[in-house]
mmCIF file with all atom_site columns, C-alpha atoms in Angstrom:
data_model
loop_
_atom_site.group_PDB
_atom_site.id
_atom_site.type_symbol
_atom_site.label_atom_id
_atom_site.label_alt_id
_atom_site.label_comp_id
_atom_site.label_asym_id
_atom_site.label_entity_id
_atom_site.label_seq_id
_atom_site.pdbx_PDB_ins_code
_atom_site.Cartn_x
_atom_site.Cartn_y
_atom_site.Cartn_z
_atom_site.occupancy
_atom_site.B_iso_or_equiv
_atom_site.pdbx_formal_charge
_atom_site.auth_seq_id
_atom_site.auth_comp_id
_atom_site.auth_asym_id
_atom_site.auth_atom_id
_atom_site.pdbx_PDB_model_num
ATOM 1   C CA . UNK A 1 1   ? 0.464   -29.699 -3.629  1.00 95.00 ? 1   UNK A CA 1
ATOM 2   C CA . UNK A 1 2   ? 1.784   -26.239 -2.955  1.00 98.00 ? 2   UNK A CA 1
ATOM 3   C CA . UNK A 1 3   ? -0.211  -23.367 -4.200  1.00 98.00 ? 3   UNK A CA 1
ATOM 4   C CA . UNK A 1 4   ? 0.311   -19.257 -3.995  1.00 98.00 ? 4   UNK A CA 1
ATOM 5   C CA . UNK A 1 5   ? -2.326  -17.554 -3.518  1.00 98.00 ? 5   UNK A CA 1
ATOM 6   C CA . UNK A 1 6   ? -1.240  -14.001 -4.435  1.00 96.00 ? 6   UNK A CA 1
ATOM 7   C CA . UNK A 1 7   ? -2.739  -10.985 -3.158  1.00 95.00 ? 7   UNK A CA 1
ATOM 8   C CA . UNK A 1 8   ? -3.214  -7.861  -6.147  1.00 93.00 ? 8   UNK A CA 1
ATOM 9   C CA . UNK A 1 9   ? -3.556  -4.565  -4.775  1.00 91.00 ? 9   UNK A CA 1
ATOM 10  C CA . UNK A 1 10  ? -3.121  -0.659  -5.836  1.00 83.00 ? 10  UNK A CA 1
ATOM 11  C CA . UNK A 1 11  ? -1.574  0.247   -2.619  1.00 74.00 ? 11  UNK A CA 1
ATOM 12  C CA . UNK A 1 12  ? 0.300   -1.261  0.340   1.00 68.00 ? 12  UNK A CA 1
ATOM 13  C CA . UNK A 1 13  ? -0.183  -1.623  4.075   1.00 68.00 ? 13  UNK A CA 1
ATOM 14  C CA . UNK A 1 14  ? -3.885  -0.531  3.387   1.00 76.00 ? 14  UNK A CA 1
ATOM 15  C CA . UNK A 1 15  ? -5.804  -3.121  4.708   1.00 84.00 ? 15  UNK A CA 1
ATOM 16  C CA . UNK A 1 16  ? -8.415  -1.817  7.748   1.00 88.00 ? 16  UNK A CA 1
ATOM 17  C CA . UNK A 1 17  ? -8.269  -2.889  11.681  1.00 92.00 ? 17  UNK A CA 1
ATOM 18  C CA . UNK A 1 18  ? -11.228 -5.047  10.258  1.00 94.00 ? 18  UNK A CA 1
ATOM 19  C CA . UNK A 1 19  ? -9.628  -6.284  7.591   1.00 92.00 ? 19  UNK A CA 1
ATOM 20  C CA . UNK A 1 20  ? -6.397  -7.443  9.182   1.00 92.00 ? 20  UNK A CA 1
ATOM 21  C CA . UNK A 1 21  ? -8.204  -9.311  11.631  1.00 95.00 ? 21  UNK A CA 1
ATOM 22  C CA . UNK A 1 22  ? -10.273 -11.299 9.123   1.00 96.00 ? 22  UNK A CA 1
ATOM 23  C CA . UNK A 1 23  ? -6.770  -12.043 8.142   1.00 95.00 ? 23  UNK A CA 1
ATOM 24  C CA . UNK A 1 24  ? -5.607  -13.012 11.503  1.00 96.00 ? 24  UNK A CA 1
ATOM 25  C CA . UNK A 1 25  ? -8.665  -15.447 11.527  1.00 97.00 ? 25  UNK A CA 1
ATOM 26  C CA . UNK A 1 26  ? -8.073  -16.683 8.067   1.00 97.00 ? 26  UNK A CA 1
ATOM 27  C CA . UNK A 1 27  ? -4.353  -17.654 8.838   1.00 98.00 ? 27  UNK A CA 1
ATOM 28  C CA . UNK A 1 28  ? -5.152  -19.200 12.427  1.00 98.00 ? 28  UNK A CA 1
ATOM 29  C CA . UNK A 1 29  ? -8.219  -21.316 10.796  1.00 98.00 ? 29  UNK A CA 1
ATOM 30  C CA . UNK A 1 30  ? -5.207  -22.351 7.856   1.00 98.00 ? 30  UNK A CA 1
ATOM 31  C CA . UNK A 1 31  ? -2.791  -23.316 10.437  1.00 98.00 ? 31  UNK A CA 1
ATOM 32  C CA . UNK A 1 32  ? -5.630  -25.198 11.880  1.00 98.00 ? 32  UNK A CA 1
ATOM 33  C CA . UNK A 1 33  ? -6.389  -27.040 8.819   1.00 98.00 ? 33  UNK A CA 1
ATOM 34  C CA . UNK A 1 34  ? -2.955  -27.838 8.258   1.00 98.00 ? 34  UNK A CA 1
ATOM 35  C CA . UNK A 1 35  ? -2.766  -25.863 4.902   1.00 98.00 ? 35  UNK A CA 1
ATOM 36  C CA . UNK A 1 36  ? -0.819  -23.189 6.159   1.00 98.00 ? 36  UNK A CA 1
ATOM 37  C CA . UNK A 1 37  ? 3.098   -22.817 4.720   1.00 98.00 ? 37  UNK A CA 1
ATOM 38  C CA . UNK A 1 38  ? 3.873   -19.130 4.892   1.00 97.00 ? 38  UNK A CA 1
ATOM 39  C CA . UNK A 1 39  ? 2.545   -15.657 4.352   1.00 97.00 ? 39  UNK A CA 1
ATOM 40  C CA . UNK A 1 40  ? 3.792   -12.357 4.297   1.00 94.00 ? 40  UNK A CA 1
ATOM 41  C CA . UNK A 1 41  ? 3.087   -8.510  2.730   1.00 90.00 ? 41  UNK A CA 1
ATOM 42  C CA . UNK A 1 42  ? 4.993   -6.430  0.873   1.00 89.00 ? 42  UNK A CA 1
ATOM 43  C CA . UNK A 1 43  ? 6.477   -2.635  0.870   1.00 85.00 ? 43  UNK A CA 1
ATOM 44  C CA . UNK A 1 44  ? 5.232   -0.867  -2.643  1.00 83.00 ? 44  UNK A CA 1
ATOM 45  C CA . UNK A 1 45  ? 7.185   -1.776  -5.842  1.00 84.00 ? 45  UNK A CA 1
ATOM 46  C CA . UNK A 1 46  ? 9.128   1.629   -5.798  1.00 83.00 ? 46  UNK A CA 1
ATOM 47  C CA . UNK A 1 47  ? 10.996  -0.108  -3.057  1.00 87.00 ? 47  UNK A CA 1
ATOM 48  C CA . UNK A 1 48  ? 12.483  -3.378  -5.257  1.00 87.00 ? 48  UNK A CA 1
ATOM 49  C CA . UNK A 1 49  ? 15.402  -3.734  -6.560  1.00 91.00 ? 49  UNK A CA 1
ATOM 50  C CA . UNK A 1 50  ? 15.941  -5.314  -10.353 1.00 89.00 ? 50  UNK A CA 1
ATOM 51  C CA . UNK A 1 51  ? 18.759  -7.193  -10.783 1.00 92.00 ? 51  UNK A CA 1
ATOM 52  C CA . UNK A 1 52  ? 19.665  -9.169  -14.094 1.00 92.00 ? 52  UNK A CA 1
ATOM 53  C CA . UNK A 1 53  ? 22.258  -10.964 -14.207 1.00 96.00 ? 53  UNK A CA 1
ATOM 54  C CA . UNK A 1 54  ? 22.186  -12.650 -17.300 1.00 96.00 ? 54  UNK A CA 1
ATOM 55  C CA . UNK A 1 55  ? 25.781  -11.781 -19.304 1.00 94.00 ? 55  UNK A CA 1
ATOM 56  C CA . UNK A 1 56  ? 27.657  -13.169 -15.877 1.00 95.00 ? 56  UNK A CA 1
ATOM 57  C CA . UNK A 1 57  ? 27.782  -9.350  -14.304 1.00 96.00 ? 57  UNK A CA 1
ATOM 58  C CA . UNK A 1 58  ? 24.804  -8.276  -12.292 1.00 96.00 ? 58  UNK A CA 1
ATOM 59  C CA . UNK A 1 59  ? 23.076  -5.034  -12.931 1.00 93.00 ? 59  UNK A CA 1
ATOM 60  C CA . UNK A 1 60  ? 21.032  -3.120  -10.592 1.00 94.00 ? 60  UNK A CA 1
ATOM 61  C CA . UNK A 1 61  ? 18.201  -1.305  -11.544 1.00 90.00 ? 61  UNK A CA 1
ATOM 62  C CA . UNK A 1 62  ? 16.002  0.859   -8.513  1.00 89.00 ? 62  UNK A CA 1
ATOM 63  C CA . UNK A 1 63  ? 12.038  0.415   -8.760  1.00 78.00 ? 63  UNK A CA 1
ATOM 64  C CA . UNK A 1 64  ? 9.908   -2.186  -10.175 1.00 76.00 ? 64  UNK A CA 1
ATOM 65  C CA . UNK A 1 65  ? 10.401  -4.064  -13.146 1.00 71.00 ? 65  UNK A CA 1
ATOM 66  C CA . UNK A 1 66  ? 6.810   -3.485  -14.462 1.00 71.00 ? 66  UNK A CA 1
ATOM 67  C CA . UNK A 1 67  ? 5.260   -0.464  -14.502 1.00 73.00 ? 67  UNK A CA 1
ATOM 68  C CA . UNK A 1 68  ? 1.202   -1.319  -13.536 1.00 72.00 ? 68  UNK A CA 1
ATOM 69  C CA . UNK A 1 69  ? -1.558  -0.168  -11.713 1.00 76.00 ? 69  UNK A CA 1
ATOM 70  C CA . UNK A 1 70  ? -1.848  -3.269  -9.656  1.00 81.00 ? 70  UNK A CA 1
ATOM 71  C CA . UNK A 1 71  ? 0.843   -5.523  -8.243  1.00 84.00 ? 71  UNK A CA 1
ATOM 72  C CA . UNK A 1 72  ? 1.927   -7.909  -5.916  1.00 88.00 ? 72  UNK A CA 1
ATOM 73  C CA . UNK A 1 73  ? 0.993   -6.390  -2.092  1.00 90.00 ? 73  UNK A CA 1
ATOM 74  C CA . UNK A 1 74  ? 0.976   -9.777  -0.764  1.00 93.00 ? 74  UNK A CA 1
ATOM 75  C CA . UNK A 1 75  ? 0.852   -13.577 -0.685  1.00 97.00 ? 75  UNK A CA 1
ATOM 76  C CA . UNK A 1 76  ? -0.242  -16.702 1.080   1.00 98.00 ? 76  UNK A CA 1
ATOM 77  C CA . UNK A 1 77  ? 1.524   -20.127 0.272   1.00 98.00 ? 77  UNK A CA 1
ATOM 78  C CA . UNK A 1 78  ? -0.308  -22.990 1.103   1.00 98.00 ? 78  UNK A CA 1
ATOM 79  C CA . UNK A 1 79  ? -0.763  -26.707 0.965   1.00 98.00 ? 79  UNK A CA 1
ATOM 80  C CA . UNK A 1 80  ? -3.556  -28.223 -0.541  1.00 98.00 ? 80  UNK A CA 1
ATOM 81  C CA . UNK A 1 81  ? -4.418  -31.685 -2.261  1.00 97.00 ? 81  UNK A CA 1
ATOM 82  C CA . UNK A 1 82  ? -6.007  -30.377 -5.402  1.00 97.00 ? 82  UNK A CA 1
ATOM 83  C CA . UNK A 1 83  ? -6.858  -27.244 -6.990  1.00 97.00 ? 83  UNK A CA 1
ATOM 84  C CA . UNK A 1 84  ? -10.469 -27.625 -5.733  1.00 98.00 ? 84  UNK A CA 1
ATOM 85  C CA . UNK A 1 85  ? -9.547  -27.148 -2.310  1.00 98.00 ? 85  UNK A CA 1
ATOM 86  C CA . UNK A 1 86  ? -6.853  -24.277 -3.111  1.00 98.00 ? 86  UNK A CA 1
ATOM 87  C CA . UNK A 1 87  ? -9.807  -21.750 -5.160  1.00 98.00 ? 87  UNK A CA 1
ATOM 88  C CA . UNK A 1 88  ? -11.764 -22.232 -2.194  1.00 98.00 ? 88  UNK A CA 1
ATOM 89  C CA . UNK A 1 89  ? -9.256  -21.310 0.190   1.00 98.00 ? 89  UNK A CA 1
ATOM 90  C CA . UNK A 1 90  ? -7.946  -18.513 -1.811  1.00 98.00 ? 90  UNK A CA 1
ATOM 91  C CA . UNK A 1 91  ? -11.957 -17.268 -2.134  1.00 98.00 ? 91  UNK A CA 1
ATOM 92  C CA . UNK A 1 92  ? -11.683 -17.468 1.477   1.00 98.00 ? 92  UNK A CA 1
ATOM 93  C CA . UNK A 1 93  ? -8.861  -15.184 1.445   1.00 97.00 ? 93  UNK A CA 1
ATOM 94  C CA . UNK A 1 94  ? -10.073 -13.063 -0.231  1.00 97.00 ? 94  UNK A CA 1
ATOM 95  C CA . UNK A 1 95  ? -12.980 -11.988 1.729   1.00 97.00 ? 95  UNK A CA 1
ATOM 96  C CA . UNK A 1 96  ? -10.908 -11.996 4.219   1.00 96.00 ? 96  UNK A CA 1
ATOM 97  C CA . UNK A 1 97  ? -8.603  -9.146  2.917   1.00 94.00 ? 97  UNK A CA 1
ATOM 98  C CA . UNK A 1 98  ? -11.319 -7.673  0.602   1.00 94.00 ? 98  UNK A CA 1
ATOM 99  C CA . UNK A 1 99  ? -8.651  -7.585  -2.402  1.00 94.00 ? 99  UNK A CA 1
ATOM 100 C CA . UNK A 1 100 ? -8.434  -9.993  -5.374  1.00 95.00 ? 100 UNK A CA 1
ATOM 101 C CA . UNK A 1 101 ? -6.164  -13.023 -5.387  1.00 97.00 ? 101 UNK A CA 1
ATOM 102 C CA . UNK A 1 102 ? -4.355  -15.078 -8.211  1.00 97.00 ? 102 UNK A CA 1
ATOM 103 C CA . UNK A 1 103 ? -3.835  -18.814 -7.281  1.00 98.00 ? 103 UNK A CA 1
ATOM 104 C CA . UNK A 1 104 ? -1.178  -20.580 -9.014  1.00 97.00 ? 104 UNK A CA 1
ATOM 105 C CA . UNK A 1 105 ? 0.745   -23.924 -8.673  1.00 97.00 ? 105 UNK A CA 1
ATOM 106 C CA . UNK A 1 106 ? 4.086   -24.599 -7.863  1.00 96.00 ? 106 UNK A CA 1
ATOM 107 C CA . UNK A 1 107 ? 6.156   -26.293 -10.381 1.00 93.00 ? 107 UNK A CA 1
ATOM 108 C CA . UNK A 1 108 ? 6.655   -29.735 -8.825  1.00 85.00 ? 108 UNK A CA 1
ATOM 109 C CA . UNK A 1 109 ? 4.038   -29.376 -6.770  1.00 64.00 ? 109 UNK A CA 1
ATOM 110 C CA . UNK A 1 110 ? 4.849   -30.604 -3.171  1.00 67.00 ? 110 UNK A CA 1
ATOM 111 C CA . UNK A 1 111 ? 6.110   -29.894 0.088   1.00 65.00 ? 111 UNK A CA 1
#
């Protein structure tokens, strides 16, 4: 099963020289499990781009589509056999980036 483990956050690129290396060590010790897919950060919402396309002619709109004080700052997607195993790596990575995390499944599921 495929699982993303989302990352919520009130600013961006704000992790700590501590911090990002409890990451470092948190996505080596995935990749070592074998749960590791992908990962990444993210620049601040002001910096997406809206685009519906829904009556066949796309509009763009500049900034994010929800204004909040929290958002997505990054994610982790990962492979685990149950949901069991995906909370506890997603508590995991938490501590590691000190920020709280959403877990959700992927629709389908698998790899």
């Amino acid at each position: 099963m495929l699982y993303l483990i989302s990352v919520i956050d009130d600013t961006t690129g704000s992790a700590t020289p501590d911090e990002m290396a409890a990451i470092d060590t948190f996505n080596d010790a995935l990749r070592e499990q074998g749960h590791w897919v992908f990962a990444g950060g993210l620049t601040p919402p002001g910096s997406s781009t809206v685009i519906d396309n829904r009556a066949g002619r796309a509009v763009l709109t500049d900034g994010p589509f929800v204004e909040t004080k929290e958002y997505l700052a990054g994610f982790w997607i990962v492979e685990a056999p149950d949901l069991d195993v995906a909370l506890a790596l997603a508590s995991e990575g938490s501590r590691s980036c000190q920020r709280r995390v959403e877990v959700r499944p992927f629709l389908g599921g698998s790899a």
